[in-house]
């Protein structure tokens, strides 16, 4: 195969591990996700142990990793919590100055084995993370070897012996790699050392001037510092360089993508005086917020150019994104083009169509693209639209009679032919892959303008990393007259009686003419198999509430397993105020708009992610009545899960929630398929912590990309290529 790379450096880095090590080693390495030399170089130790800093037990601090040499003072084992299948072994260590407890859990034979090991020598070396329990320090399941009276390691495998000997004897800092039973950390260290030897003398792919200006270390040095630091500061210097490379590769890729897309022509859409948009604005029953106007101006400016717009509008749920989008769509129709709105679910598409029709009033009466001044035709197309209605919709779309088209991914099907798309709006973007947008974007000979709406607030650094090819607009204020939402975490483990109070509150809301949502993590109790823990299920909760706690109220049920028509009628009944309480699942997470709904109860709220909870509660408090949201959970109030609920309850700020969310989750998930359309996988970059560095890389990339890609430094070209391959790979792993 011809290498896609231009430089020797990249050829060597991208060489497969199989070509460097034997196939057995390569196979073991591939089990931890390492396929190339470059992967191996980026597999950084998760911890570093310093041999000389053998710890005095009095100086241990929680959360640190430590290597201690100490004597076993006492040993005891017993069944754990009276369960004869699970044993707990406790060893009390002392170094003559302080104490440390070791804890092991396991089947009896394992506990017996550890107990024998621990009593085999005079002292031992114990490596692990320091925890705290009942005000005492402890290590759970440490790595250890025992020493005899002369200080020799007794009864351990050779490799482990070697590593542990290093811990106590060598003065170097030793990297501890995320390992597997089949691939211990010392074996990884060995491979890395060989890799480093092999790469000795590689030419840095960054221009020396850039390395100097950014205060970076050289490439090989960076690898060396990260894997074999001499002093603790080395690691940070090495990491900075590797992270910068990663950020720059991504930013260059996006900069050139932006450049590429700006080469395409989009229809020029300028304001048409006396057109649909003007008529719409004149009839609008409210005044636009300042933010809606400002973002509207940005969009209008984008669309008046022949470069395709690629803009992301983020705004809290209820900030009025739909109106902003609709105004842009009307401008497109005014200019003689079709405008398409893509929604992630049928329910949502139906809602959009309904609310757009309502907002448009007589403007949505049938009209033609040739004479759009008076009205345009609005068409809904989802999988649920079938038969004659579908035929009609398809005809209106292809003839251009329909100026406004709302639908789900059903619009992406090959049977759908558009007459002339000028604008594509994608609502709740994280449900759609970028490639799906591309399907529509590539229809016809020009490229339509694109507007993406998201209610998930995205910190700037994430936006730059993940949505680097989109411009960003933010709707930060809510329309006037929104009463907001008061959230409380109801922890029933702490206050069992509060659950009754929850239903009482729902009753009160309904009695004062409002409506409520009850959200359950599951559709039916029989889901998730027999062994699954009991979790609130919509069907059962619906029945239970109807016959007990909320007896006498009009209850509705809505979940994803109902047919499209049933969903629609359940939603319609609730929207029309014919049901008081809607028992549902996260089907209602996005976009549902019932201003009279003022209360929401989320059952087993700990089952949801932070962002999801925030999205959910955005469904209430949309009218002029203050919303009340109750996160009900049975988790222990001291657990992180409970604290998380409290934190979300305490803030209404979507950005604060987004940051919380990022802290809780692995970045890979943040950038994973769900949120980002599987755009990229990050290796060492951490979008929050490394925001400054990402910003810096973005600036550097912007400056570099004024040069044509083909004329860029070969090393930099290879960086872009590698970032591209990495993004493509992440793509393909998605399904
Ligand atoms: P989002 O899509 O951002 O969640 P929507 O566009 O659905 O928000 O708007 C939520 C509700 O607020 C809708 O009923 C909409 O008609 C209304 N709305 C939008 N803009 C304003 C405004 N400027 N003033 C008052 N109400 C508004
Ligand atoms: Mg919306």
XYZ file of C-alpha atoms in Angstrom, residues 56-619:
564
model
C 6.451 7.800 55.543
C 3.027 6.496 56.559
C 2.361 9.629 58.590
C 2.577 11.794 55.492
C 0.089 9.961 53.265
C -2.738 11.986 51.808
C -6.012 10.712 50.355
C -6.287 10.394 46.577
C -2.562 10.094 45.983
C -0.832 7.044 44.662
C 1.895 5.863 46.868
C 4.464 3.154 47.232
C 5.084 2.278 50.839
C 7.383 -0.159 52.529
C 5.828 -1.409 55.738
C 5.237 -4.304 58.048
C 1.980 -6.184 58.396
C 0.928 -5.637 62.006
C -2.330 -7.555 61.932
C -4.505 -9.536 59.544
C -8.153 -10.486 59.737
C -10.793 -11.760 57.343
C -14.538 -12.272 57.609
C -17.582 -12.611 55.373
C -18.537 -9.204 54.022
C -21.868 -7.926 55.339
C -22.708 -11.444 56.428
C -22.609 -12.734 52.861
C -20.721 -16.027 52.943
C -19.824 -15.737 49.238
C -17.928 -12.516 49.657
C -15.042 -12.056 52.043
C -13.287 -8.995 53.274
C -9.647 -9.064 54.273
C -8.108 -6.288 56.289
C -4.409 -5.870 56.965
C -3.038 -3.188 59.206
C 0.349 -1.874 58.127
C 2.876 0.069 60.112
C 6.284 1.510 59.390
C 6.861 2.196 63.065
C 5.666 5.763 62.616
C 2.167 5.626 61.191
C -0.512 3.170 60.147
C -2.333 2.258 56.949
C -5.136 -0.240 56.361
C -5.212 -2.539 53.356
C -8.579 -3.818 52.201
C -9.263 -6.738 49.899
C -12.606 -8.157 48.818
C -13.223 -11.444 47.088
C -14.276 -15.038 47.200
C -12.999 -16.967 50.180
C -10.265 -18.802 48.316
C -8.874 -15.528 46.965
C -8.931 -13.871 50.336
C -7.175 -16.897 51.791
C -4.538 -16.645 49.052
C -3.861 -12.980 49.752
C -3.753 -13.667 53.446
C -1.082 -16.333 52.929
C 0.902 -13.971 50.685
C 0.753 -11.171 53.202
C 2.091 -13.338 55.995
C 4.943 -14.703 53.886
C 7.568 -12.031 54.557
C 8.794 -9.609 57.139
C 7.765 -6.504 55.303
C 6.218 -5.682 51.957
C 6.116 -3.058 49.249
C 2.587 -1.832 48.669
C 1.580 0.282 45.710
C -1.837 1.800 45.283
C -4.142 4.698 45.690
C -4.758 6.109 49.127
C -8.399 6.249 50.099
C -10.205 7.253 53.221
C -12.849 5.414 55.184
C -14.195 6.274 58.618
C -11.417 8.859 59.009
C -8.728 6.243 58.453
C -6.451 5.977 55.452
C -6.617 2.826 53.432
C -5.526 1.202 50.201
C -7.966 -1.067 48.426
C -6.466 -3.928 46.448
C -2.893 -2.616 46.333
C -0.204 -4.209 44.206
C 2.277 -5.727 46.572
C 5.267 -7.981 47.057
C 6.667 -9.233 50.334
C 10.294 -8.905 51.379
C 12.322 -11.287 53.488
C 14.480 -10.219 56.419
C 17.326 -9.389 54.050
C 15.067 -7.188 51.897
C 14.778 -9.689 49.036
C 11.459 -10.090 47.269
C 9.828 -13.411 48.061
C 7.421 -15.444 46.026
C 6.486 -13.145 43.151
C 6.656 -13.550 39.400
C 9.892 -12.316 37.831
C 8.461 -9.306 36.082
C 6.578 -8.103 39.091
C 9.715 -8.609 41.114
C 11.641 -6.450 38.679
C 9.135 -3.655 38.735
C 8.830 -3.619 42.473
C 12.581 -3.680 42.823
C 12.679 -0.558 40.696
C 10.097 1.089 42.890
C 12.294 0.718 45.933
C 15.729 0.955 44.455
C 15.752 3.195 41.435
C 15.720 6.900 41.860
C 13.982 7.470 38.530
C 10.345 8.211 38.212
C 8.503 5.159 36.981
C 5.469 5.424 34.773
C 2.592 3.098 35.540
C 0.527 2.370 32.438
C -3.140 1.507 32.250
C -2.622 -2.222 32.000
C -4.465 -5.462 31.544
C -3.846 -8.823 33.072
C -2.521 -9.945 29.682
C -0.422 -6.836 29.270
C 1.209 -5.725 32.493
C 2.585 -2.235 32.877
C 6.238 -3.300 32.715
C 5.668 -4.951 29.375
C 4.162 -1.751 28.027
C 7.124 0.165 29.434
C 9.437 -2.177 27.567
C 7.607 -1.669 24.277
C 7.642 2.075 24.775
C 11.365 2.017 25.446
C 11.929 0.088 22.213
C 9.683 2.496 20.374
C 11.623 5.447 21.700
C 14.914 3.873 20.602
C 13.494 3.238 17.183
C 12.292 6.783 16.791
C 15.577 8.307 17.867
C 16.597 11.008 15.427
C 13.181 11.584 13.860
C 12.700 14.967 12.296
C 10.191 17.176 14.048
C 7.176 17.815 11.840
C 6.574 21.244 13.295
C 8.651 24.062 11.840
C 11.403 25.019 14.342
C 10.136 28.596 14.412
C 6.723 27.450 15.572
C 8.216 25.198 18.242
C 10.216 28.154 19.518
C 7.385 30.660 19.412
C 5.000 28.375 21.248
C 7.583 27.445 23.862
C 7.353 23.755 23.046
C 9.835 20.914 23.385
C 10.866 18.858 20.356
C 8.822 15.873 19.226
C 11.071 13.033 20.314
C 11.900 14.837 23.517
C 8.195 15.171 24.250
C 7.686 11.407 23.922
C 10.720 10.775 26.082
C 9.673 13.221 28.789
C 6.186 11.824 29.053
C 7.307 8.201 29.269
C 10.613 8.558 31.096
C 10.545 11.739 33.135
C 13.565 12.609 35.231
C 11.763 15.193 37.334
C 7.990 15.540 37.767
C 7.886 18.741 35.719
C 9.093 16.827 32.646
C 5.718 15.176 32.215
C 3.892 18.479 31.925
C 6.361 19.809 29.358
C 6.097 16.697 27.245
C 2.316 16.595 27.469
C 1.993 20.218 26.468
C 3.777 19.508 23.218
C 1.749 16.399 22.436
C -1.508 18.147 23.216
C -0.553 21.089 21.083
C 0.100 18.776 18.151
C -3.253 17.135 18.617
C -5.067 20.456 18.835
C -3.220 21.873 15.860
C -3.930 18.851 13.680
C -7.647 19.151 14.402
C -7.733 22.893 13.963
C -5.831 22.700 10.694
C -8.232 20.062 9.451
C -11.175 22.270 10.291
C -9.599 25.397 8.913
C -9.080 23.686 5.562
C -12.580 22.247 5.680
C -13.954 25.741 6.201
C -11.848 26.914 3.330
C -13.026 24.074 1.130
C -16.664 24.677 1.892
C -16.302 28.375 1.249
C -15.358 27.493 -2.319
C -18.884 26.221 -2.898
C -21.533 28.640 -4.045
C -24.710 29.119 -2.112
C -27.756 31.026 -3.257
C -27.582 34.684 -2.344
C -30.551 35.387 -0.123
C -31.308 39.008 0.496
C -34.225 40.641 2.185
C -37.271 40.985 -0.003
C -39.281 43.965 0.961
C -42.973 43.256 1.365
C -42.398 39.508 1.291
C -43.388 36.724 3.630
C -40.842 37.632 6.260
C -42.109 41.172 6.502
C -45.670 39.958 6.736
C -44.647 37.471 9.409
C -42.818 40.080 11.476
C -45.775 42.418 11.257
C -48.137 39.746 12.536
C -45.876 38.408 15.303
C -47.792 38.520 18.600
C -44.639 39.327 20.599
C -41.518 41.393 20.155
C -38.311 39.578 19.388
C -35.729 39.539 22.141
C -32.537 41.455 21.560
C -30.727 38.141 21.126
C -33.215 36.884 18.555
C -32.760 40.056 16.578
C -28.957 39.979 16.799
C -28.723 36.322 15.775
C -31.268 37.007 13.042
C -28.979 39.732 11.718
C -25.972 37.409 11.768
C -27.922 34.814 9.821
C -29.202 37.364 7.329
C -25.662 38.599 6.769
C -24.413 35.026 6.227
C -27.169 34.198 3.780
C -26.709 37.364 1.776
C -23.293 36.070 0.738
C -22.570 33.366 -1.792
C -20.490 31.396 0.702
C -22.657 28.688 2.277
C -23.601 29.599 5.811
C -22.554 27.078 8.451
C -23.871 28.428 11.694
C -24.704 26.849 15.009
C -27.296 28.637 17.129
C -27.213 27.558 20.722
C -29.765 28.702 23.209
C -31.481 27.483 26.297
C -34.651 25.543 25.785
C -37.362 28.137 25.338
C -35.005 30.855 24.211
C -36.921 31.081 20.957
C -34.679 29.347 18.455
C -37.615 28.112 16.409
C -38.753 31.646 15.664
C -35.227 32.611 14.661
C -35.022 29.629 12.338
C -38.439 30.243 10.862
C -37.529 33.830 10.010
C -34.462 32.605 8.155
C -36.597 30.031 6.365
C -39.073 32.677 5.278
C -36.246 34.812 3.938
C -35.152 31.837 1.839
C -38.654 31.358 0.493
C -38.865 35.073 -0.231
C -35.768 34.640 -2.369
C -37.419 31.832 -4.322
C -35.846 28.812 -2.595
C -37.085 26.018 -0.429
C -36.282 25.856 3.259
C -36.078 22.550 5.091
C -36.297 21.884 8.804
C -34.982 18.546 10.027
C -36.122 17.325 13.424
C -34.796 14.268 15.266
C -38.123 12.589 16.043
C -41.573 12.278 14.536
C -43.156 13.831 17.590
C -40.873 16.794 17.319
C -41.292 17.196 13.582
C -45.046 17.134 14.044
C -44.796 19.732 16.776
C -42.630 21.955 14.662
C -45.002 21.735 11.791
C -47.897 22.538 14.114
C -46.261 25.490 15.788
C -44.916 26.866 12.515
C -48.352 26.607 10.995
C -49.769 28.422 13.984
C -47.102 31.118 13.891
C -47.635 31.608 10.169
C -51.415 31.675 10.285
C -52.760 32.653 6.866
C -49.190 32.861 5.545
C -49.075 29.078 5.442
C -51.975 28.793 3.071
C -50.978 27.231 -0.216
C -48.851 29.412 -2.418
C -46.117 28.993 -4.987
C -42.456 29.774 -5.052
C -43.027 32.122 -7.961
C -45.343 34.346 -6.025
C -44.469 33.889 -2.415
C -45.541 37.321 -1.232
C -48.842 36.165 0.092
C -48.374 32.658 1.319
C -46.315 29.512 1.058
C -47.087 25.863 1.242
C -45.922 24.079 4.380
C -45.370 20.353 4.120
C -44.669 17.738 6.766
C -42.893 14.559 5.814
C -42.052 11.843 8.309
C -42.152 8.071 8.258
C -45.668 8.325 9.653
C -46.928 10.203 6.592
C -48.033 7.436 4.234
C -50.270 6.648 1.324
C -51.938 9.466 -0.564
C -50.710 12.077 1.906
C -47.159 10.989 1.264
C -47.580 11.120 -2.491
C -48.980 14.580 -2.213
C -46.157 15.741 0.024
C -43.511 14.321 -2.296
C -45.110 16.026 -5.279
C -45.236 19.382 -3.498
C -41.598 19.032 -2.500
C -40.337 18.141 -5.949
C -42.440 20.675 -7.812
C -41.303 23.430 -5.519
C -44.839 24.196 -4.509
C -43.819 23.581 -0.909
C -41.633 26.449 0.234
C -41.332 25.118 3.754
C -40.634 21.457 4.394
C -40.518 20.006 7.898
C -39.585 16.428 8.577
C -37.406 13.758 10.059
C -34.620 11.747 8.485
C -37.367 10.448 6.182
C -36.497 13.559 4.164
C -33.067 12.112 3.512
C -34.481 9.138 1.666
C -33.773 8.785 -2.010
C -37.443 9.052 -2.892
C -37.448 12.687 -1.857
C -36.439 15.165 -4.535
C -36.260 18.803 -3.743
C -36.833 21.499 -6.252
C -34.336 24.004 -4.928
C -33.080 24.026 -1.349
C -31.766 27.364 -0.173
C -31.580 26.679 3.548
C -31.396 23.635 5.752
C -32.188 23.980 9.427
C -31.270 21.081 11.673
C -32.950 21.146 15.049
C -31.204 19.552 18.008
C -28.139 18.783 16.049
C -26.606 16.233 18.365
C -29.164 13.729 17.191
C -28.004 14.037 13.635
C -24.706 13.044 12.220
C -22.841 15.516 10.147
C -22.953 13.070 7.290
C -26.737 13.230 7.333
C -26.648 16.952 6.854
C -24.274 16.309 4.002
C -26.854 14.194 2.195
C -29.117 17.184 1.888
C -26.323 19.646 1.378
C -25.104 17.800 -1.683
C -28.370 17.903 -3.541
C -28.388 20.146 -6.557
C -25.508 22.080 -7.995
C -25.207 24.650 -5.259
C -24.753 24.083 -1.579
C -27.536 25.367 0.647
C -26.973 27.511 3.690
C -27.007 25.511 6.900
C -28.289 26.438 10.288
C -27.970 24.112 13.239
C -29.986 24.622 16.398
C -28.942 23.162 19.697
C -30.291 23.496 23.198
C -27.259 21.811 24.684
C -25.045 24.680 25.674
C -21.601 24.053 24.402
C -18.588 25.565 26.116
C -16.516 27.571 23.698
C -13.562 25.201 23.771
C -15.821 22.293 22.878
C -17.430 24.272 20.143
C -14.012 25.041 18.716
C -12.918 21.443 18.902
C -16.018 19.636 17.817
C -17.898 22.132 15.752
C -14.838 23.884 14.442
C -16.353 24.226 11.006
C -19.436 26.018 12.286
C -19.755 29.653 13.296
C -21.343 30.092 16.676
C -24.311 32.246 17.719
C -25.789 32.288 21.178
C -29.255 33.210 22.390
C -28.520 34.026 25.985
C -31.722 35.631 27.228
C -35.100 34.022 27.576
C -38.145 35.821 26.194
C -39.794 38.154 28.683
C -42.479 36.834 30.895
C -40.861 33.446 31.486
C -41.267 32.577 35.081
C -38.421 30.051 35.169
C -38.149 26.706 36.912
C -37.524 25.889 40.541
C -35.854 22.494 40.886
C -35.605 20.305 43.973
C -33.807 17.012 44.355
C -36.064 14.720 46.357
C -33.845 12.068 47.883
C -36.223 9.488 49.208
C -33.537 7.485 50.984
C -33.069 10.480 53.244
C -36.703 11.637 53.381
C -39.042 8.737 52.587
C -42.125 10.817 53.324
C -41.297 13.340 50.629
C -42.565 11.132 47.842
C -46.151 11.573 49.028
C -45.501 15.298 49.066
C -44.336 15.101 45.438
C -47.690 13.778 44.270
C -49.443 16.295 46.490
C -47.608 19.086 44.641
C -48.638 17.657 41.280
C -52.218 17.587 42.486
C -52.001 21.213 43.572
C -50.654 22.285 40.203
C -53.444 20.507 38.389
C -56.017 21.986 40.743
C -54.815 25.453 39.851
C -55.328 24.666 36.176
C -51.793 23.629 35.224
C -50.470 20.390 33.794
C -47.622 18.098 34.724
C -45.140 15.632 33.264
C -44.047 12.482 35.051
C -40.878 11.137 33.438
C -39.700 7.541 33.820
C -36.411 6.007 32.675
C -38.093 2.933 31.241
C -41.160 2.084 29.202
C -42.066 -1.153 30.915
C -40.953 -2.956 34.032
C -40.273 -6.078 32.020
C -37.543 -4.273 30.065
C -33.945 -4.823 30.949
C -34.310 -8.476 31.925
C -34.994 -10.181 35.221
C -31.748 -9.236 36.856
C -32.210 -5.540 36.208
C -32.811 -3.342 39.217
C -36.354 -2.073 39.489
C -36.614 1.303 37.829
C -39.696 3.447 37.316
C -41.425 2.363 34.114
C -43.961 4.533 32.316
C -46.613 1.858 31.827
C -46.617 0.740 35.461
C -46.340 4.255 36.857
C -49.221 5.330 34.637
C -51.434 2.582 36.057
C -50.307 3.015 39.631
C -50.813 6.799 39.685
C -54.178 6.492 37.985
C -55.490 4.121 40.626
C -53.731 5.566 43.646
C -51.786 8.781 44.100
C -53.359 10.758 41.278
C -56.697 9.017 41.150
C -59.336 11.230 39.609
C -56.952 13.186 37.396
C -56.866 12.734 33.644
C -53.671 10.837 32.884
C -52.003 10.406 29.516
C -49.257 7.995 28.484
C -46.563 8.688 25.910
C -43.539 6.584 25.116
C -41.378 5.622 22.216
C -42.908 2.220 21.741
C -46.312 3.583 20.863
C -47.258 3.959 17.209
C -46.687 7.317 15.563
C -50.409 8.002 15.526
C -50.860 7.091 19.208
C -47.924 9.269 20.153
C -49.358 12.126 18.219
C -52.792 11.836 19.761
C -51.350 11.544 23.295
C -49.260 14.636 22.643
C -52.172 16.479 21.073
C -54.473 15.658 24.001
C -51.912 16.986 26.429
C -51.245 20.096 24.365
C -54.981 20.762 24.181
C -55.326 20.423 27.938
C -57.451 17.283 27.674
C -55.079 15.397 29.937
C -53.689 16.785 33.192
C -50.665 14.623 33.665
C -48.546 13.035 30.977
C -46.619 9.974 32.094
C -43.769 9.608 29.687
C -40.184 8.746 28.909
C -37.466 10.909 27.410
C -39.511 11.075 24.232
C -40.434 14.518 25.511
C -36.841 15.527 26.056
C -36.527 17.679 23.016
C -38.539 20.568 21.821
C -41.979 19.745 23.208
C -43.789 22.990 23.867
C -46.823 23.067 26.151
C -46.808 26.433 27.912
C -49.477 25.354 30.392
C -47.294 22.542 31.757
C -45.796 23.827 34.974
C -44.703 20.752 36.893
C -42.368 17.880 36.162
C -41.527 14.855 38.254
C -38.491 12.887 37.100
C -38.522 9.437 38.682
C -35.229 7.645 39.332
C -33.582 10.837 38.207
C -30.125 9.438 38.933
C -30.553 7.342 35.798
C -30.183 10.406 33.614
C -27.168 12.398 32.613
C -26.753 15.940 33.786
C -27.506 17.487 30.410
C -30.487 15.277 29.897
C -31.999 16.409 33.187
C -31.525 19.988 32.178
C -33.132 19.346 28.818
C -36.036 17.609 30.458
C -36.866 20.408 32.829
C -36.742 22.833 29.923
C -40.136 21.411 28.974
